[in-house]
């Protein structure tokens, strides 16, 4: 699906759906019952510009809007059927609890992929891999400064003493990726680490948050993570593995009036074009 959306929309841009009613345009502002309306308008305005949509579950659950999230993903399915939905949930548990989280992501919400924390080991990932055709993006080198607390520590007991994030990338590329369902989350705020992860995991899709409001360098991000040759007339060629570069707030809140969806579209067009300049 990622390859198909990449080709169809000539895009590496993912729009993150992180609805904050306090930031909605005037007629919707402060009304949590309008989360679906706001997000559906953003989806309709950007569906032909993106490689994926990424709803963040906490922004819905905090406002008791899980039913609106279900409706939203159904809306995406109906109106942008070739664009995958990545549910940003960052789940991390084992056994029957992990099975329930997988059921929630893939059966209740109908997402195509989910973000997971891998720090409880492979048995925290395995229940999700039972859903063939679904994917999981594992936290690897995250965009927050505190990621250094663990992810940049060396594992002296492992051959080669890799950094923890390097070890995760290697596991995801090799023994954990039994059915080709895994990807990695690597923050745009660390382009050198993106390049290192790409070297260790050359075939995995990378979900890259952190451009826009978080300050990640879009050009450096693409140059570090994208591998391929531009096609004819600037069209995107088949890549080794897609990169999914997420922008949320900069697009969602590009406008504060009734034309907010059109303002979001213009910001998405600008961001998509910026990302593409790095491929040439």
Short mmCIF file of N, CA, C and O in Angstrom, two decimals, residues 88-150:
data_model
loop_
_atom_site.label_atom_id
_atom_site.label_comp_id
_atom_site.label_asym_id
_atom_site.label_seq_id
_atom_site.Cartn_x
_atom_site.Cartn_y
_atom_site.Cartn_z
N UNK A 88 -1.18 5.58 15.32
CA UNK A 88 -0.07 5.91 16.21
C UNK A 88 -0.53 5.67 17.64
O UNK A 88 -1.19 6.50 18.25
N UNK A 89 -0.19 4.48 18.16
CA UNK A 89 -0.63 4.10 19.50
C UNK A 89 0.53 3.78 20.43
O UNK A 89 0.37 3.82 21.65
N UNK A 90 1.69 3.42 19.86
CA UNK A 90 2.90 3.11 20.63
C UNK A 90 2.63 2.08 21.73
O UNK A 90 3.07 2.23 22.86
N UNK A 91 1.88 1.04 21.38
CA UNK A 91 1.58 0.00 22.34
C UNK A 91 2.83 -0.80 22.68
O UNK A 91 3.74 -0.92 21.85
N UNK A 92 2.86 -1.40 23.86
CA UNK A 92 3.99 -2.22 24.26
C UNK A 92 3.62 -3.11 25.42
O UNK A 92 3.76 -2.72 26.58
N UNK A 93 3.13 -4.30 25.13
CA UNK A 93 2.76 -5.25 26.17
C UNK A 93 2.87 -6.65 25.60
O UNK A 93 3.22 -6.82 24.43
N UNK A 94 2.58 -7.66 26.40
CA UNK A 94 2.79 -9.04 25.99
C UNK A 94 1.52 -9.87 26.16
O UNK A 94 0.54 -9.41 26.75
N UNK A 95 1.57 -11.09 25.62
CA UNK A 95 0.54 -12.08 25.86
C UNK A 95 -0.85 -11.64 25.43
O UNK A 95 -1.03 -11.01 24.39
N UNK A 96 -1.83 -11.98 26.26
CA UNK A 96 -3.22 -11.71 25.90
C UNK A 96 -3.50 -10.22 25.80
O UNK A 96 -4.38 -9.79 25.05
N UNK A 97 -2.76 -9.40 26.56
CA UNK A 97 -2.96 -7.95 26.47
C UNK A 97 -2.54 -7.44 25.10
O UNK A 97 -3.24 -6.64 24.47
N UNK A 98 -1.39 -7.90 24.61
CA UNK A 98 -0.94 -7.52 23.27
C UNK A 98 -1.93 -7.99 22.22
O UNK A 98 -2.19 -7.29 21.23
N UNK A 99 -2.51 -9.17 22.42
CA UNK A 99 -3.51 -9.66 21.47
C UNK A 99 -4.72 -8.73 21.42
O UNK A 99 -5.28 -8.49 20.34
N UNK A 100 -5.12 -8.21 22.57
CA UNK A 100 -6.26 -7.29 22.60
C UNK A 100 -5.92 -5.96 21.93
O UNK A 100 -6.74 -5.37 21.23
N UNK A 101 -4.70 -5.48 22.15
CA UNK A 101 -4.28 -4.24 21.48
C UNK A 101 -4.25 -4.44 19.96
O UNK A 101 -4.62 -3.53 19.20
N UNK A 102 -3.79 -5.61 19.51
CA UNK A 102 -3.77 -5.88 18.07
C UNK A 102 -5.18 -5.93 17.51
O UNK A 102 -5.46 -5.39 16.43
N UNK A 103 -6.08 -6.57 18.24
CA UNK A 103 -7.48 -6.63 17.82
C UNK A 103 -8.06 -5.22 17.73
O UNK A 103 -8.79 -4.88 16.78
N UNK A 104 -7.74 -4.39 18.73
CA UNK A 104 -8.21 -3.01 18.72
C UNK A 104 -7.74 -2.27 17.47
O UNK A 104 -8.53 -1.62 16.77
N UNK A 105 -6.45 -2.36 17.18
CA UNK A 105 -5.89 -1.61 16.06
C UNK A 105 -6.42 -2.08 14.72
O UNK A 105 -6.80 -1.26 13.87
N UNK A 106 -6.47 -3.40 14.52
CA UNK A 106 -6.72 -3.93 13.19
C UNK A 106 -8.16 -4.34 12.94
O UNK A 106 -8.62 -4.30 11.80
N UNK A 107 -8.89 -4.71 14.00
CA UNK A 107 -10.28 -5.11 13.80
C UNK A 107 -11.25 -4.01 14.21
O UNK A 107 -12.18 -3.70 13.46
N UNK A 108 -11.04 -3.41 15.39
CA UNK A 108 -11.96 -2.33 15.77
C UNK A 108 -11.78 -1.12 14.86
O UNK A 108 -12.74 -0.62 14.29
N UNK A 109 -10.53 -0.65 14.74
CA UNK A 109 -10.30 0.58 13.98
C UNK A 109 -10.03 0.32 12.50
O UNK A 109 -10.21 1.22 11.68
N UNK A 110 -9.57 -0.86 12.15
CA UNK A 110 -9.30 -1.15 10.75
C UNK A 110 -8.06 -0.48 10.21
O UNK A 110 -7.96 -0.23 9.00
N UNK A 111 -7.08 -0.19 11.07
CA UNK A 111 -5.84 0.42 10.62
C UNK A 111 -5.03 -0.57 9.79
O UNK A 111 -5.19 -1.79 9.92
N UNK A 112 -4.15 -0.03 8.96
CA UNK A 112 -3.26 -0.87 8.15
C UNK A 112 -1.96 -1.16 8.88
O UNK A 112 -1.30 -2.16 8.59
N UNK A 113 -1.59 -0.29 9.80
CA UNK A 113 -0.36 -0.48 10.58
C UNK A 113 -0.53 0.22 11.91
O UNK A 113 -1.42 1.06 12.08
N UNK A 114 0.37 -0.11 12.83
CA UNK A 114 0.32 0.47 14.17
C UNK A 114 1.75 0.72 14.63
O UNK A 114 2.67 0.01 14.21
N UNK A 115 1.95 1.74 15.46
CA UNK A 115 3.26 1.96 16.05
C UNK A 115 3.35 1.20 17.37
O UNK A 115 2.40 1.16 18.15
N UNK A 116 4.53 0.60 17.61
CA UNK A 116 4.74 -0.23 18.79
C UNK A 116 6.05 0.11 19.47
O UNK A 116 7.02 0.50 18.80
N UNK A 117 6.10 -0.08 20.78
CA UNK A 117 7.35 -0.03 21.52
C UNK A 117 7.90 -1.45 21.61
O UNK A 117 7.20 -2.35 22.09
N UNK A 118 9.15 -1.69 21.19
CA UNK A 118 9.68 -3.05 21.15
C UNK A 118 10.43 -3.47 22.40
O UNK A 118 11.03 -4.54 22.43
N UNK A 119 10.38 -2.67 23.45
CA UNK A 119 11.32 -2.86 24.55
C UNK A 119 10.96 -4.00 25.50
O UNK A 119 11.70 -4.30 26.42
N UNK A 120 9.81 -4.67 25.27
CA UNK A 120 9.51 -5.90 26.00
C UNK A 120 9.87 -7.14 25.18
O UNK A 120 9.59 -8.27 25.60
N UNK A 121 10.47 -6.94 24.01
CA UNK A 121 10.96 -8.07 23.23
C UNK A 121 9.99 -8.56 22.17
O UNK A 121 8.89 -8.02 22.00
N UNK A 122 10.41 -9.60 21.46
CA UNK A 122 9.66 -10.07 20.30
C UNK A 122 8.26 -10.54 20.65
O UNK A 122 7.33 -10.40 19.85
N UNK A 123 8.08 -11.11 21.84
CA UNK A 123 6.73 -11.58 22.16
C UNK A 123 5.74 -10.44 22.36
O UNK A 123 4.53 -10.67 22.40
N UNK A 124 6.22 -9.21 22.45
CA UNK A 124 5.30 -8.06 22.47
C UNK A 124 4.93 -7.61 21.05
O UNK A 124 3.98 -6.85 20.87
N UNK A 125 5.66 -8.09 20.05
CA UNK A 125 5.42 -7.75 18.65
C UNK A 125 4.62 -8.85 17.95
O UNK A 125 3.78 -8.58 17.10
N UNK A 126 4.87 -10.07 18.32
CA UNK A 126 4.36 -11.23 17.59
C UNK A 126 2.84 -11.25 17.41
O UNK A 126 2.36 -11.61 16.32
N UNK A 127 2.02 -10.86 18.41
CA UNK A 127 0.57 -10.91 18.18
C UNK A 127 0.10 -10.06 17.00
O UNK A 127 -0.90 -10.40 16.36
N UNK A 128 0.80 -8.98 16.72
CA UNK A 128 0.41 -8.11 15.61
C UNK A 128 0.74 -8.74 14.26
O UNK A 128 0.08 -8.46 13.26
N UNK A 129 1.77 -9.58 14.24
CA UNK A 129 2.22 -10.17 12.99
C UNK A 129 1.32 -11.31 12.55
O UNK A 129 1.46 -11.82 11.43
N UNK A 130 0.37 -11.70 13.40
CA UNK A 130 -0.61 -12.72 13.01
C UNK A 130 -1.63 -12.16 12.03
O UNK A 130 -2.37 -12.92 11.40
N UNK A 131 -1.68 -10.84 11.91
CA UNK A 131 -2.62 -10.19 10.99
C UNK A 131 -1.89 -9.96 9.66
O UNK A 131 -1.20 -8.97 9.47
N UNK A 132 -2.03 -10.90 8.77
CA UNK A 132 -1.32 -10.82 7.50
C UNK A 132 -1.83 -9.63 6.68
O UNK A 132 -3.02 -9.35 6.63
N UNK A 133 -0.90 -8.95 6.07
CA UNK A 133 -1.24 -7.74 5.32
C UNK A 133 -1.23 -6.49 6.17
O UNK A 133 -1.40 -5.39 5.65
N UNK A 134 -1.05 -6.64 7.48
CA UNK A 134 -0.96 -5.49 8.38
C UNK A 134 0.51 -5.27 8.75
O UNK A 134 1.34 -6.17 8.63
N UNK A 135 0.82 -4.04 9.21
CA UNK A 135 2.20 -3.70 9.52
C UNK A 135 2.37 -3.14 10.91
O UNK A 135 1.40 -2.76 11.58
N UNK A 136 3.62 -3.11 11.36
CA UNK A 136 3.96 -2.54 12.66
C UNK A 136 5.25 -1.74 12.52
O UNK A 136 6.25 -2.26 12.00
N UNK A 137 5.22 -0.50 12.97
CA UNK A 137 6.40 0.36 13.00
C UNK A 137 6.94 0.38 14.42
O UNK A 137 6.25 0.81 15.35
N UNK A 138 8.16 -0.07 14.59
CA UNK A 138 8.78 -0.17 15.91
C UNK A 138 9.56 1.10 16.24
O UNK A 138 10.34 1.59 15.42
N UNK A 139 9.35 1.62 17.45
CA UNK A 139 10.15 2.76 17.90
C UNK A 139 11.62 2.37 17.87
O UNK A 139 12.02 1.35 18.44
N UNK A 140 12.43 3.20 17.22
CA UNK A 140 13.84 2.87 17.05
C UNK A 140 14.72 4.02 17.54
O UNK A 140 15.41 3.90 18.55
N UNK A 141 14.70 5.15 16.83
CA UNK A 141 15.44 6.35 17.27
C UNK A 141 14.46 7.50 17.21
O UNK A 141 14.23 8.09 16.16
N UNK A 142 13.84 7.79 18.31
CA UNK A 142 12.72 8.73 18.33
C UNK A 142 13.20 10.17 18.30
O UNK A 142 14.37 10.47 18.54
N UNK A 143 12.28 11.08 18.00
CA UNK A 143 12.64 12.48 17.73
C UNK A 143 12.86 13.30 18.99
O UNK A 143 13.39 14.41 18.92
N UNK A 144 12.48 12.78 20.16
CA UNK A 144 12.59 13.57 21.40
C UNK A 144 13.99 13.50 21.98
O UNK A 144 14.67 12.48 21.88
N UNK A 145 14.48 14.59 22.61
CA UNK A 145 15.83 14.58 23.19
C UNK A 145 16.03 13.47 24.21
O UNK A 145 17.12 12.90 24.32
N UNK A 146 14.99 13.13 24.98
CA UNK A 146 15.11 12.09 25.99
C UNK A 146 15.35 10.70 25.43
O UNK A 146 15.70 9.78 26.18
N UNK A 147 15.19 10.55 24.11
CA UNK A 147 15.49 9.27 23.50
C UNK A 147 16.93 8.83 23.74
O UNK A 147 17.23 7.63 23.76
N UNK A 148 17.82 9.80 23.94
CA UNK A 148 19.22 9.49 24.22
C UNK A 148 19.38 8.68 25.50
O UNK A 148 20.37 7.94 25.65
N UNK A 149 18.45 8.82 26.44
CA UNK A 149 18.60 8.16 27.73
C UNK A 149 18.78 6.65 27.58
O UNK A 149 19.52 6.03 28.36
N UNK A 150 18.11 6.06 26.58
CA UNK A 150 18.22 4.63 26.36
C UNK A 150 18.72 4.28 24.96
O UNK A 150 19.57 3.41 24.78
#
